[in-house]
Coordinates of C-alpha atoms in Angstrom, one line a residue:
Chain A
X1 CA -28.2 -58.4 63.3
X2 CA -26.5 -60.6 60.5
X3 CA -24.8 -58.6 58.1
X4 CA -25.4 -61.8 55.7
X5 CA -28.3 -61.8 53.9
X6 CA -30.4 -65.2 53.7
X7 CA -33.7 -65.5 51.2
X8 CA -36.3 -67.7 53.4
X9 CA -39.1 -69.3 52.1
X10 CA -42.6 -68.0 53.8
X11 CA -44.1 -71.3 53.6
X12 CA -41.5 -74.1 54.9
X13 CA -38.2 -71.7 55.9
X14 CA -35.8 -73.3 53.1
X15 CA -33.5 -71.8 51.2
X16 CA -35.1 -69.6 48.3
X17 CA -32.8 -68.7 45.3
X18 CA -33.3 -67.1 41.9
X19 CA -35.2 -68.9 38.9
X20 CA -33.4 -68.1 36.0
X21 CA -36.3 -70.0 34.1
X22 CA -39.5 -68.7 35.5
X23 CA -37.6 -65.3 36.8
X24 CA -39.0 -65.6 39.7
X25 CA -38.0 -66.7 43.5
X26 CA -38.2 -70.7 44.1
X27 CA -37.7 -72.5 47.2
X28 CA -35.8 -75.9 46.2
X29 CA -37.6 -77.3 49.3
X30 CA -40.9 -77.2 48.5
X31 CA -41.3 -75.8 45.0
X32 CA -42.8 -72.7 45.6
X33 CA -42.7 -69.9 43.8
X34 CA -42.9 -65.7 44.8
X35 CA -42.1 -62.7 42.2
X36 CA -38.8 -61.2 43.5
X37 CA -40.7 -58.0 44.6
X38 CA -42.6 -59.8 47.3
X39 CA -39.7 -61.8 48.6
X40 CA -37.8 -58.6 49.0
X41 CA -40.8 -57.1 50.7
X42 CA -40.5 -60.2 52.9
X43 CA -37.1 -59.8 53.6
X44 CA -37.2 -56.4 54.9
X45 CA -40.4 -56.9 57.1
X46 CA -38.1 -60.2 58.7
X47 CA -35.7 -58.0 59.0
X48 CA -37.5 -55.4 61.0
X49 CA -38.4 -57.8 63.0
X50 CA -35.1 -59.1 64.3
X51 CA -33.4 -58.5 67.6
X52 CA -31.5 -55.6 67.0
X53 CA -29.3 -55.7 70.0
X54 CA -27.8 -59.1 68.9
X55 CA -24.2 -57.9 67.8
X56 CA -22.4 -60.5 65.4
X57 CA -18.7 -60.8 65.3
X58 CA -16.8 -59.0 63.1
X59 CA -14.1 -61.8 62.6
X60 CA -11.3 -60.1 59.9
X61 CA -10.4 -57.7 62.5
X62 CA -7.4 -59.1 64.5
X63 CA -5.8 -61.3 61.6
X64 CA -2.6 -59.7 60.2
X65 CA -1.2 -58.1 56.8
X66 CA -1.1 -62.4 55.9
X67 CA -5.0 -61.9 55.3
X68 CA -5.7 -58.2 55.1
X69 CA -9.0 -58.4 52.0
X70 CA -10.4 -61.1 53.7
X71 CA -14.0 -61.2 56.0
X72 CA -15.7 -64.0 57.9
X73 CA -19.1 -64.0 58.1
X74 CA -22.0 -66.4 60.7
X75 CA -23.7 -68.2 58.6
X76 CA -27.4 -67.7 59.6
X77 CA -29.1 -71.3 59.1
X78 CA -26.0 -73.7 60.6
X79 CA -23.9 -70.7 62.8
X80 CA -20.7 -71.8 60.0
X81 CA -17.7 -69.5 59.5
X82 CA -18.1 -68.2 56.2
X83 CA -13.8 -67.0 54.6
X84 CA -14.5 -65.0 51.7
X85 CA -12.8 -61.4 50.2
X86 CA -14.3 -58.8 50.7
X87 CA -15.4 -57.9 46.9
X88 CA -17.3 -60.3 47.9
X89 CA -21.0 -59.8 47.8
X90 CA -23.1 -63.0 47.5
X91 CA -21.6 -66.4 48.1
X92 CA -22.5 -70.3 49.4
X93 CA -21.9 -71.4 53.0
X94 CA -19.5 -74.3 52.3
X95 CA -21.2 -76.5 55.4
X96 CA -24.9 -76.3 54.6
X97 CA -25.0 -75.0 51.1
X98 CA -27.2 -72.0 51.8
X99 CA -26.8 -69.2 49.3
X100 CA -26.2 -65.7 51.0
X101 CA -25.5 -62.0 49.7
X102 CA -23.4 -59.6 52.1
X103 CA -25.5 -56.5 53.3
X104 CA -23.2 -54.1 53.5
X105 CA -21.6 -54.6 49.8
X106 CA -24.9 -53.1 47.7
X107 CA -24.4 -49.3 50.0
X108 CA -23.8 -46.1 48.6
X109 CA -21.5 -46.0 45.7
X110 CA -21.4 -50.3 45.5
X111 CA -25.1 -50.6 44.6
X112 CA -26.0 -51.3 41.0
X113 CA -27.8 -49.2 38.9
X114 CA -29.1 -51.8 37.3
X115 CA -28.7 -56.0 36.5
X116 CA -29.8 -58.1 33.8
X117 CA -30.8 -61.4 35.8
X118 CA -29.8 -65.0 34.7
X119 CA -31.8 -66.2 32.2
X120 CA -30.0 -69.8 31.4
X121 CA -29.9 -72.2 34.6
X122 CA -26.5 -74.6 35.1
X123 CA -27.8 -77.5 32.7
X124 CA -28.0 -74.9 30.0
X125 CA -24.7 -74.0 31.1
X126 CA -23.7 -77.7 30.6
X127 CA -25.0 -78.0 27.4
X128 CA -23.6 -75.2 25.7
X129 CA -20.0 -76.9 27.3
X130 CA -20.7 -79.7 25.8
X131 CA -21.6 -78.1 22.6
X132 CA -18.5 -75.8 22.8
X133 CA -16.0 -78.8 23.3
X134 CA -17.9 -81.4 20.6
X135 CA -16.0 -83.3 19.0
X136 CA -13.2 -81.7 17.8
X137 CA -10.1 -82.9 15.9
X138 CA -7.7 -81.9 17.2
X139 CA -8.8 -81.7 20.5
X140 CA -6.9 -84.5 22.7
X141 CA -8.7 -87.9 23.2
X142 CA -7.7 -88.1 26.9
X143 CA -9.3 -85.2 27.4
X144 CA -12.6 -85.7 25.6
X145 CA -12.5 -88.9 27.4
X146 CA -11.8 -88.1 30.8
X147 CA -13.3 -84.5 30.0
X148 CA -15.6 -83.3 33.4
X149 CA -16.0 -79.7 34.6
X150 CA -14.5 -79.4 38.5
X151 CA -16.7 -76.7 39.1
X152 CA -19.7 -74.3 37.6
X153 CA -20.9 -71.5 39.2
X154 CA -22.9 -68.8 38.4
X155 CA -21.6 -65.4 38.7
X156 CA -22.7 -61.7 38.4
X157 CA -19.4 -60.0 37.8
X158 CA -19.9 -55.6 38.3
X159 CA -19.3 -54.0 34.6
X160 CA -18.9 -50.0 34.2
X161 CA -21.1 -49.4 31.6
X162 CA -20.7 -46.1 29.5
X163 CA -22.6 -44.5 27.5
X164 CA -21.8 -41.0 25.6
X165 CA -22.2 -39.0 22.0
X166 CA -18.7 -38.5 20.1
X167 CA -17.2 -36.5 17.8
X168 CA -14.8 -37.5 15.3
X169 CA -12.8 -36.6 12.6
X170 CA -10.1 -38.4 10.6
X171 CA -7.1 -38.0 8.0
X172 CA -6.6 -41.1 5.7
X173 CA -4.2 -41.6 3.0
X174 CA -5.5 -43.0 0.2
X175 CA -3.7 -44.6 -2.9
X176 CA -5.3 -45.8 -6.5
X177 CA -3.5 -47.7 -9.0
X178 CA -3.8 -48.0 -12.5
X179 CA -1.6 -49.9 -14.4
X180 CA -0.9 -50.1 -18.4
X181 CA 1.4 -51.8 -20.6
X182 CA 3.1 -51.2 -24.3
X183 CA 5.3 -53.7 -26.0
X184 CA 8.0 -53.3 -23.7
X185 CA 7.1 -51.9 -20.0
X186 CA 4.2 -52.4 -17.6
X187 CA 3.7 -48.9 -16.6
X188 CA 1.7 -48.0 -12.8
X189 CA 0.5 -44.8 -11.9
X190 CA 0.0 -44.5 -7.8
X191 CA -2.6 -41.2 -7.2
X192 CA -2.3 -40.2 -3.6
X193 CA -5.2 -38.3 -2.3
X194 CA -5.6 -37.0 1.8
X195 CA -9.4 -37.7 2.2
X196 CA -11.3 -36.6 5.3
X197 CA -13.8 -37.2 7.3
X198 CA -16.0 -36.5 9.7
X199 CA -19.3 -37.4 11.7
X200 CA -21.5 -37.8 14.9
X201 CA -22.7 -40.7 16.8
X202 CA -23.6 -42.5 19.8
X203 CA -22.6 -45.7 22.0
X204 CA -25.0 -46.8 24.9
X205 CA -24.4 -49.2 27.6
X206 CA -20.5 -50.2 26.4
X207 CA -19.2 -52.2 29.0
X208 CA -15.6 -52.4 31.2
X209 CA -14.9 -54.9 33.7
X210 CA -15.1 -53.6 37.0
X211 CA -13.8 -57.0 39.1
X212 CA -9.3 -57.1 38.9
X213 CA -10.5 -61.0 39.7
X214 CA -12.0 -61.7 36.2
X215 CA -9.3 -61.1 33.4
X216 CA -10.9 -58.3 31.4
X217 CA -10.8 -60.5 27.4
X218 CA -13.4 -63.2 29.3
X219 CA -15.7 -60.9 30.0
X220 CA -15.3 -59.3 26.3
X221 CA -15.2 -62.8 24.6
X222 CA -18.9 -63.1 25.8
X223 CA -20.1 -60.2 24.2
X224 CA -22.6 -58.8 23.2
X225 CA -24.5 -58.3 26.7
X226 CA -28.7 -57.0 25.6
X227 CA -28.6 -54.3 28.0
X228 CA -32.1 -53.7 27.2
X229 CA -33.2 -57.1 29.3
X230 CA -31.8 -55.4 32.1
X231 CA -33.9 -54.2 35.2
X232 CA -33.4 -52.2 38.1
X233 CA -31.2 -53.8 41.3
X234 CA -33.0 -56.0 43.2
X235 CA -30.3 -58.3 45.8
X236 CA -33.1 -61.0 45.4
X237 CA -31.9 -61.7 42.0
X238 CA -28.1 -62.7 43.4
X239 CA -29.9 -65.8 45.6
X240 CA -28.8 -68.6 44.0
X241 CA -25.7 -67.0 42.8
X242 CA -22.5 -65.6 43.6
X243 CA -21.8 -61.9 42.9
X244 CA -18.6 -59.3 43.8
X245 CA -18.6 -55.8 43.8
X246 CA -16.1 -53.6 41.6
X247 CA -12.9 -53.4 43.1
X248 CA -11.9 -51.5 39.6
X249 CA -13.1 -47.6 39.6
X250 CA -15.0 -45.7 36.9
X251 CA -11.6 -43.9 36.2
X252 CA -9.9 -46.5 35.9
X253 CA -12.2 -48.1 33.3
X254 CA -12.4 -45.0 31.4
X255 CA -9.3 -45.7 29.2
X256 CA -10.0 -48.6 27.9
X257 CA -13.6 -47.3 27.0
X258 CA -12.5 -44.4 25.2
X259 CA -9.8 -47.2 23.2
X260 CA -13.1 -49.0 22.2
X261 CA -14.5 -46.1 21.5
X262 CA -11.8 -44.5 19.3
X263 CA -11.2 -47.5 17.2
X264 CA -14.7 -48.1 16.4
X265 CA -15.4 -44.4 15.2
X266 CA -12.5 -44.0 13.2
X267 CA -13.0 -47.3 11.3
X268 CA -16.9 -46.2 10.5
X269 CA -15.6 -43.1 9.2
X270 CA -13.4 -45.7 7.0
X271 CA -16.0 -47.4 6.1
X272 CA -17.6 -43.8 4.5
X273 CA -14.3 -44.0 1.9
X274 CA -15.3 -45.3 -1.5
X275 CA -14.2 -44.0 -4.4
X276 CA -12.4 -47.6 -5.3
X277 CA -9.5 -47.0 -3.6
X278 CA -6.3 -48.9 -4.1
X279 CA -5.8 -49.2 -0.4
X280 CA -7.1 -46.6 2.6
X281 CA -4.3 -45.9 5.7
X282 CA -5.8 -43.7 8.6
X283 CA -3.2 -41.4 8.7
X284 CA -4.5 -39.6 12.3
X285 CA -7.7 -39.3 14.4
X286 CA -9.5 -37.4 17.0
X287 CA -12.4 -38.3 19.3
X288 CA -14.1 -36.1 21.0
X289 CA -16.9 -37.7 24.1
X290 CA -20.2 -35.3 25.1
X291 CA -22.5 -36.6 27.5
X292 CA -21.1 -39.2 28.9
X293 CA -22.6 -41.5 31.2
X294 CA -22.0 -44.7 33.4
X295 CA -23.7 -46.9 35.2
X296 CA -23.0 -49.9 37.6
X297 CA -24.3 -53.5 36.4
X298 CA -23.7 -56.7 37.5
X299 CA -23.7 -58.9 34.2
X300 CA -24.9 -62.8 34.9
X301 CA -21.6 -65.3 33.6
X302 CA -21.5 -69.1 34.3
X303 CA -17.5 -70.1 34.9
X304 CA -16.5 -73.5 34.1
X305 CA -13.5 -74.8 35.2
X306 CA -12.1 -77.9 34.7
X307 CA -8.2 -79.5 34.6
X308 CA -6.4 -81.0 31.7
X309 CA -2.7 -82.7 32.9
X310 CA -2.9 -80.1 36.0
X311 CA -3.2 -77.3 33.8
X312 CA -6.8 -75.5 35.1
X313 CA -8.9 -74.6 31.7
X314 CA -11.3 -71.6 32.5
X315 CA -15.0 -71.6 30.5
X316 CA -17.0 -68.6 30.2
X317 CA -20.7 -68.6 29.2
X318 CA -23.0 -65.9 28.7
X319 CA -25.8 -66.0 31.0
X320 CA -27.7 -64.3 29.3
X321 CA -27.3 -65.3 25.5
X322 CA -25.2 -68.4 26.0
X323 CA -22.6 -67.2 23.9
X324 CA -19.0 -69.3 25.1
X325 CA -15.7 -69.0 25.4
X326 CA -12.4 -70.9 26.6
X327 CA -9.1 -72.1 25.1
X328 CA -9.1 -75.5 24.5
X329 CA -6.2 -78.0 24.8
X330 CA -4.9 -78.8 21.3
X331 CA -3.4 -82.0 20.9
X332 CA 0.3 -80.7 19.5
X333 CA 1.1 -83.6 17.3
X334 CA -2.0 -83.8 15.7
X335 CA -2.0 -80.5 14.6
X336 CA 1.7 -80.2 14.1
X337 CA 1.2 -83.6 11.8
X338 CA -1.8 -81.9 10.3
X339 CA 0.4 -78.7 9.5
X340 CA 3.2 -80.4 7.5
X341 CA 0.7 -82.8 5.8
X342 CA -1.0 -79.3 4.6
X343 CA 2.3 -77.7 3.9
X344 CA 3.2 -80.7 1.9
X345 CA -0.2 -81.1 -0.6
X346 CA 0.4 -76.9 -0.9
X347 CA 3.9 -77.4 -1.9
X348 CA 3.4 -80.1 -4.0
X349 CA 0.5 -78.1 -6.0
X350 CA 1.7 -75.6 -6.7
X351 CA 5.0 -77.4 -7.8
X352 CA 3.4 -79.7 -10.4
X353 CA 1.2 -76.6 -11.8
X354 CA 4.4 -75.3 -12.8
X355 CA 5.7 -78.0 -14.2
X356 CA 2.2 -77.9 -16.4
X357 CA 2.8 -74.0 -16.7
X358 CA 6.6 -74.1 -17.8
X359 CA 7.0 -77.1 -18.4
X360 CA 10.2 -77.8 -15.9
Chain B
X1 CA -10.7 -44.7 -87.4
X2 CA -11.0 -47.5 -86.5
X3 CA -7.4 -49.1 -87.5
X4 CA -6.3 -45.6 -85.2
X5 CA -7.8 -46.8 -82.3
X6 CA -6.3 -50.3 -82.3
X7 CA -2.9 -48.4 -83.2
X8 CA -3.3 -46.4 -80.5
X9 CA -5.0 -49.2 -77.5
X10 CA -1.4 -51.3 -78.5
X11 CA 0.6 -48.4 -77.5
X12 CA -1.0 -47.5 -74.6
X13 CA -0.3 -51.3 -73.5
X14 CA 3.1 -51.2 -75.0
X15 CA 3.7 -48.0 -72.8
X16 CA 2.4 -50.0 -69.4
X17 CA 4.3 -53.0 -70.5
X18 CA 7.6 -51.0 -70.6
X19 CA 7.0 -48.3 -67.3
X20 CA 6.3 -51.8 -65.5
X21 CA 9.2 -53.5 -66.4
X22 CA 11.5 -50.1 -66.0
X23 CA 10.3 -49.8 -62.3
X24 CA 10.9 -53.6 -61.7
X25 CA 14.9 -52.6 -63.0
X26 CA 14.9 -50.0 -61.0
X27 CA 14.1 -51.6 -58.0
X28 CA 16.2 -54.4 -58.4
X29 CA 18.8 -52.8 -60.4
X30 CA 21.1 -52.0 -57.5
X31 CA 20.5 -55.6 -56.4
X32 CA 22.6 -58.3 -57.9
X33 CA 20.9 -61.3 -59.3
X34 CA 22.7 -64.2 -57.8
X35 CA 22.0 -66.6 -60.5
X36 CA 20.6 -69.2 -58.3
X37 CA 23.7 -69.4 -56.1
X38 CA 23.6 -69.9 -52.4
X39 CA 27.0 -67.7 -52.3
X40 CA 27.5 -64.5 -53.6
X41 CA 31.0 -63.3 -51.7
X42 CA 31.2 -60.0 -54.5
X43 CA 34.0 -58.1 -51.7
X44 CA 36.4 -61.1 -52.3
X45 CA 36.3 -61.9 -48.7
X46 CA 36.4 -65.8 -49.6
X47 CA 39.3 -68.4 -51.5
X48 CA 37.1 -70.2 -54.1
X49 CA 37.5 -73.4 -52.0
X50 CA 36.1 -71.7 -49.4
X51 CA 32.8 -70.8 -51.4
X52 CA 32.3 -74.2 -52.9
X53 CA 32.5 -75.8 -49.4
X54 CA 29.8 -73.3 -48.2
X55 CA 27.6 -73.2 -51.2
X56 CA 28.0 -77.2 -50.9
X57 CA 26.9 -77.6 -47.1
X58 CA 24.0 -75.0 -47.6
X59 CA 22.9 -76.3 -50.9
X60 CA 21.9 -79.5 -48.5
X61 CA 20.1 -77.6 -45.8
X62 CA 18.3 -76.3 -48.9
X63 CA 17.4 -79.9 -50.2
X64 CA 16.7 -80.8 -46.5
X65 CA 14.2 -78.7 -45.3
X66 CA 13.2 -76.6 -48.8
X67 CA 14.4 -73.3 -47.1
X68 CA 16.9 -71.3 -48.7
X69 CA 20.0 -69.9 -46.9
X70 CA 22.4 -67.7 -48.8
X71 CA 25.8 -66.0 -47.9
X72 CA 26.3 -62.4 -49.8
X73 CA 29.2 -59.7 -49.3
X74 CA 29.7 -56.7 -50.9
X75 CA 31.9 -53.4 -50.3
X76 CA 29.1 -51.1 -51.8
X77 CA 25.7 -51.1 -51.1
X78 CA 24.7 -48.7 -52.9
X79 CA 22.5 -46.1 -51.1
X80 CA 20.7 -49.0 -49.0
X81 CA 21.1 -49.8 -45.2
X82 CA 22.5 -53.0 -45.3
X83 CA 18.9 -54.4 -43.9
X84 CA 17.7 -53.2 -46.4
X85 CA 20.2 -54.7 -49.3
X86 CA 20.1 -58.1 -47.2
X87 CA 16.5 -58.1 -47.6
X88 CA 16.5 -57.0 -51.1
X89 CA 18.7 -59.6 -52.0
X90 CA 16.4 -62.6 -50.4
X91 CA 13.6 -61.2 -51.7
X92 CA 14.7 -60.5 -55.9
X93 CA 16.6 -63.6 -55.8
X94 CA 15.6 -67.0 -57.1
X95 CA 15.0 -68.6 -53.7
X96 CA 12.6 -70.2 -51.5
X97 CA 10.0 -68.3 -49.6
X98 CA 11.4 -69.5 -46.9
X99 CA 14.7 -68.8 -45.6
X100 CA 17.3 -66.3 -45.3
X101 CA 20.6 -64.7 -45.9
X102 CA 23.8 -63.7 -44.3
X103 CA 25.2 -60.1 -45.6
X104 CA 28.6 -59.1 -45.0
X105 CA 28.7 -55.4 -45.3
X106 CA 32.7 -54.2 -45.5
X107 CA 31.6 -50.5 -46.6
X108 CA 29.4 -50.5 -43.3
X109 CA 31.4 -52.4 -41.1
X110 CA 28.3 -54.8 -40.1
X111 CA 26.6 -57.9 -40.5
X112 CA 23.2 -58.1 -41.4
X113 CA 20.9 -61.4 -41.1
X114 CA 17.9 -61.1 -43.0
X115 CA 14.8 -63.8 -42.8
X116 CA 11.9 -64.5 -44.5
X117 CA 8.2 -66.8 -44.2
X118 CA 8.9 -69.9 -41.9
X119 CA 12.5 -68.7 -41.2
X120 CA 11.3 -66.2 -39.1
X121 CA 9.6 -68.1 -36.2
X122 CA 13.0 -70.1 -36.9
X123 CA 15.3 -67.5 -35.8
X124 CA 13.4 -66.1 -33.1
X125 CA 15.2 -63.1 -31.3
X126 CA 16.5 -65.3 -28.3
X127 CA 17.9 -68.0 -31.4
X128 CA 19.3 -64.7 -33.2
X129 CA 21.1 -63.2 -29.7
X130 CA 22.6 -67.0 -29.2
X131 CA 24.0 -67.9 -32.8
X132 CA 24.9 -64.3 -34.1
X133 CA 25.5 -62.1 -31.1
X134 CA 26.5 -64.8 -28.6
X135 CA 29.0 -67.5 -31.2
X136 CA 29.3 -66.1 -35.1
X137 CA 30.3 -62.6 -33.8
X138 CA 33.0 -63.2 -32.9
X139 CA 35.1 -65.4 -36.6
X140 CA 33.8 -61.7 -37.5
X141 CA 35.2 -59.5 -34.8
X142 CA 38.6 -61.6 -35.3
X143 CA 38.9 -61.1 -38.9
X144 CA 38.0 -64.5 -39.5
X145 CA 35.1 -64.4 -42.0
X146 CA 35.1 -68.1 -43.4
X147 CA 35.2 -68.7 -39.5
X148 CA 31.7 -66.9 -39.2
X149 CA 30.3 -67.9 -41.8
X150 CA 31.3 -71.2 -41.8
X151 CA 29.7 -71.1 -37.6
X152 CA 26.6 -69.9 -39.1
X153 CA 25.7 -72.8 -41.8
X154 CA 26.1 -75.0 -38.2
X155 CA 24.2 -73.0 -35.9
X156 CA 21.9 -72.8 -39.1
X157 CA 21.3 -76.3 -39.9
X158 CA 20.5 -76.7 -35.7
X159 CA 18.2 -74.0 -35.4
X160 CA 16.2 -75.0 -38.5
X161 CA 16.8 -78.8 -37.4
X162 CA 15.2 -78.0 -33.8
X163 CA 12.1 -75.8 -35.6
X164 CA 10.8 -78.5 -37.4
X165 CA 11.1 -81.1 -34.7
X166 CA 9.2 -78.3 -32.7
X167 CA 12.1 -78.1 -30.5
X168 CA 13.2 -75.3 -28.4
X169 CA 16.1 -73.3 -29.5
X170 CA 18.9 -73.0 -28.8
X171 CA 18.2 -75.8 -26.5
X172 CA 17.9 -75.4 -22.8
X173 CA 21.3 -76.3 -20.7
X174 CA 20.8 -79.4 -17.5
X175 CA 22.3 -76.4 -15.6
X176 CA 19.6 -74.3 -16.5
X177 CA 16.7 -76.6 -15.8
X178 CA 17.6 -77.7 -12.8
X179 CA 18.6 -73.7 -11.8
X180 CA 15.0 -73.6 -12.6
X181 CA 13.4 -76.5 -11.2
X182 CA 15.3 -75.3 -7.8
X183 CA 13.4 -71.8 -8.3
X184 CA 10.2 -73.2 -8.4
X185 CA 10.6 -75.6 -5.9
X186 CA 11.6 -72.7 -3.6
X187 CA 8.9 -70.7 -4.5
X188 CA 6.5 -73.7 -4.1
X189 CA 7.6 -73.7 -0.2
X190 CA 6.8 -70.5 0.5
X191 CA 3.5 -70.3 -0.8
X192 CA 2.7 -73.7 0.9
X193 CA 4.4 -72.0 4.3
X194 CA 2.3 -69.1 4.1
X195 CA -0.8 -70.7 3.4
X196 CA -0.2 -73.5 5.7
X197 CA 0.7 -71.1 8.1
X198 CA -2.6 -68.9 7.8
X199 CA -5.0 -72.5 7.7
X200 CA -3.4 -73.5 10.9
X201 CA -3.7 -70.5 12.5
X202 CA -7.4 -69.9 11.7
X203 CA -8.2 -73.7 12.8
X204 CA -6.5 -72.9 15.8
X205 CA -8.2 -69.5 16.2
X206 CA -11.2 -72.0 17.1
X207 CA -9.9 -73.7 19.5
X208 CA -8.8 -70.5 21.3
X209 CA -11.3 -67.7 21.5
X210 CA -10.9 -66.0 24.4
X211 CA -9.4 -62.3 22.9
X212 CA -10.1 -58.5 23.4
X213 CA -12.7 -56.5 21.3
X214 CA -10.8 -53.8 19.5
X215 CA -14.0 -51.5 19.2
X216 CA -17.2 -51.0 20.6
X217 CA -19.6 -52.0 17.5
X218 CA -22.1 -53.9 19.1
X219 CA -22.7 -50.5 21.2
X220 CA -23.8 -47.9 17.8
X221 CA -27.0 -46.4 18.9
X222 CA -29.0 -47.4 15.9
X223 CA -29.0 -44.8 13.3
X224 CA -26.6 -42.7 15.0
X225 CA -24.1 -42.1 12.9
X226 CA -24.2 -38.7 10.3
X227 CA -21.5 -37.7 8.5
X228 CA -20.9 -34.0 8.8
X229 CA -17.7 -33.3 6.4
X230 CA -16.3 -35.3 3.8
X231 CA -13.8 -34.5 1.1
X232 CA -11.3 -36.2 -1.0
X233 CA -8.2 -34.2 -2.1
X234 CA -6.0 -35.7 -5.2
X235 CA -2.1 -34.8 -4.0
X236 CA 0.3 -36.0 -6.4
X237 CA 0.9 -39.6 -9.1
X238 CA 3.3 -41.2 -9.6
X239 CA 4.2 -43.5 -12.6
X240 CA 6.5 -46.6 -12.5
X241 CA 7.9 -49.0 -15.5
X242 CA 8.8 -52.2 -15.2
X243 CA 9.9 -53.9 -18.3
X244 CA 8.0 -56.8 -19.7
X245 CA 9.6 -60.3 -19.0
X246 CA 11.3 -61.8 -22.5
X247 CA 9.1 -63.5 -24.6
X248 CA 11.1 -66.3 -25.9
X249 CA 9.4 -67.1 -28.7
X250 CA 9.3 -63.8 -30.1
X251 CA 10.6 -62.5 -33.3
X252 CA 11.2 -59.0 -34.2
X253 CA 10.0 -58.4 -37.8
X254 CA 9.8 -55.3 -40.4
X255 CA 8.7 -54.9 -43.9
X256 CA 11.4 -55.2 -46.6
X257 CA 10.6 -52.2 -49.7
X258 CA 9.0 -55.5 -51.4
X259 CA 6.4 -55.3 -48.6
X260 CA 7.5 -58.5 -47.9
X261 CA 8.4 -59.5 -43.7
X262 CA 11.6 -60.0 -42.5
X263 CA 13.0 -60.5 -39.5
X264 CA 16.8 -61.1 -38.0
X265 CA 18.9 -58.4 -37.2
X266 CA 22.5 -56.7 -37.2
X267 CA 25.7 -57.9 -35.3

C-alpha cells in the first residue's frame, strides 16, 4: 500500500485539487467539482480496494547522516521519486506535477485539530504582491523593471493555538506634573502615585508558529487569521498545496504565547489608568493563566520568492485575508539623498524661524 | 451775621492754603532746590571747573533729547535713604518729566541713580548694569568722583541716543551675535537630525514590515475584560524651581513719596 495519497478525479482520473474560490475539490483536466467530504469518502474507498500485499520501498533507510531527516516517496502517477524532508506532509511530484499528501503525516499527535482553508488563490497572491510592491519611490528601478517572482507556493503552516483565561495584576509608577511661576522663578510640582490594577480577561486562539523552517516573525507579520472560519481537518484541503507537520512542540511554543499574553494583559490594565497622569511606568506585574487549552492547526499562506542582486527576498501573504508582509529592497543612494534634503530643509526652516523670532 | 460768615469763610480758605503750603514745605524741605542746575555738588567732591564742564555736557543732552539728567552729591541725606533722596530730588526740582539724577551720598557711601518717565525704559535693568555696575562704579571705587560722573554723562548720552533711535543698548558685540548664531545653528542641526531620523525611519518601516507582534490584542475574547481592583495611592511630591530667563528689556521700578514711578538702582 502506498504511503502517498493522491486525489484522483472519479470522472477522468486526473489530479484533483482544493479550489479556494469555490471551496470545493476541482479536477484540473475535466473541470469536474466535488465536495471535500465526497472526495474524502472516494479516497478512502479507493484505498480499501487497493492491493495491500504490495510493499513500497522506503528508500531513506540507508542514506546515512548526510541525508538524515530526508524521505523518499514514489509517485503513484508516474513512478518518479519524490525527495522531501520528514516534516513534509503535502507536496508536488517534480516529474508529473501531481499533488500528493503523505499519509503518515497526520497520524496520532500529528493530526491537526482544525484547518483554515485557502480563501485566496495564486492569482490573488500575485495581485496582492504587485499592489504591495506598487510604484514605491525608494524601490530600486531595476527591481521594479525586472520584477519577476521566482516561485509562488501555497503552504499550510503548522500553528499551535492557545486558549486561556488570565488573571493579571500590575503596579504602575504614575506622576502628575503641574507648573506655575512668579516674577523670578518657574516652579514644577511632581506628584508621585502608586497605581494598582487587577483584572480578568480571556484569550482565544493565540497562534505560535510550529514549524522551524518558517521564520516566526513572518507568520506574526500577517496576523490575524480568522479562526472562526476554521473547519475540522480533512486531508483533502491540502490537495494542490504544500504542507508541513509541526517540528516545534507545544511546550517549546508556550513561552512565546505567554510572553504575548503578559504584554497584552499589562497593556489592557494600563489603559484603565486614567486621571490626567503625565507618565505611567510599569513597576511590576503578575499574570496567572487558567484553563489553558491548546489546539493544533494548519494556517494557509502564500510564499513568494524573488531574487534581487543575488539576494533572496521572501514575501508572505495571509491565504485567508490577503495581508502581505515582506522586506522590500531600498535604493540606498536615493534614500540617503532624500534624507539629506529633508535634513537640510528642516535645519534651514528652524534657523529661519530663530532669525525671525530672535533677530539673529 | 452775614459779615461774620464771610470772614469765617475767608479764614477757612486761608487756613487751608497755609496748611497745604506747610505740608509741601515739610516734604521738600529736606530736598535742596537745585535752582535749575544740573550739577549740585553739596558734598564738595568736584572742583568748580569740573562742575561747570559737567553742567555744560548735561545741558547739551537736555537740549538735544528733551530729557533732564542731573548730578547731586551730599553728605547728609537726612532721614531718607539714598533711593528716597534721589527720587525726591528729581521730583521736587524743576526738571523734565523724563530724565534721571545720579546721587553720590557720602554719608551712606553709596551711589544711586533714579530715573523717571521715558528714562525708566531707556535705562532698563540690562542698560543699568552695563553703565553703572560694569563701568561707572569702578571710578568711584577708586575715589575718582569726576571720572565717575564724566563716564556717567558719556554713557547716558549713548544710552539715550540709542533709545531715541529704537536701538538696543548696550550694543550687542559681533562676537555675541556670532555666538548666538552658532548656538541657534547647533540647535537647528539637532532638531533637523531628530526629525529627519523619525521621518526616514517611518518611511523605511513601510518597506520592511516583517516584525514580531508584542502582544495578542487581536485574540482577546470580546467583552471578556473585567477590572477587579483599582486604586491610586498618593506617595509624595517634589517641587523644583528654575530661574526665569531674564527679559532684556525689563526695568525694575518703585514708587517715590510723591507717588511718581521711578527706575534705576544703587551701585
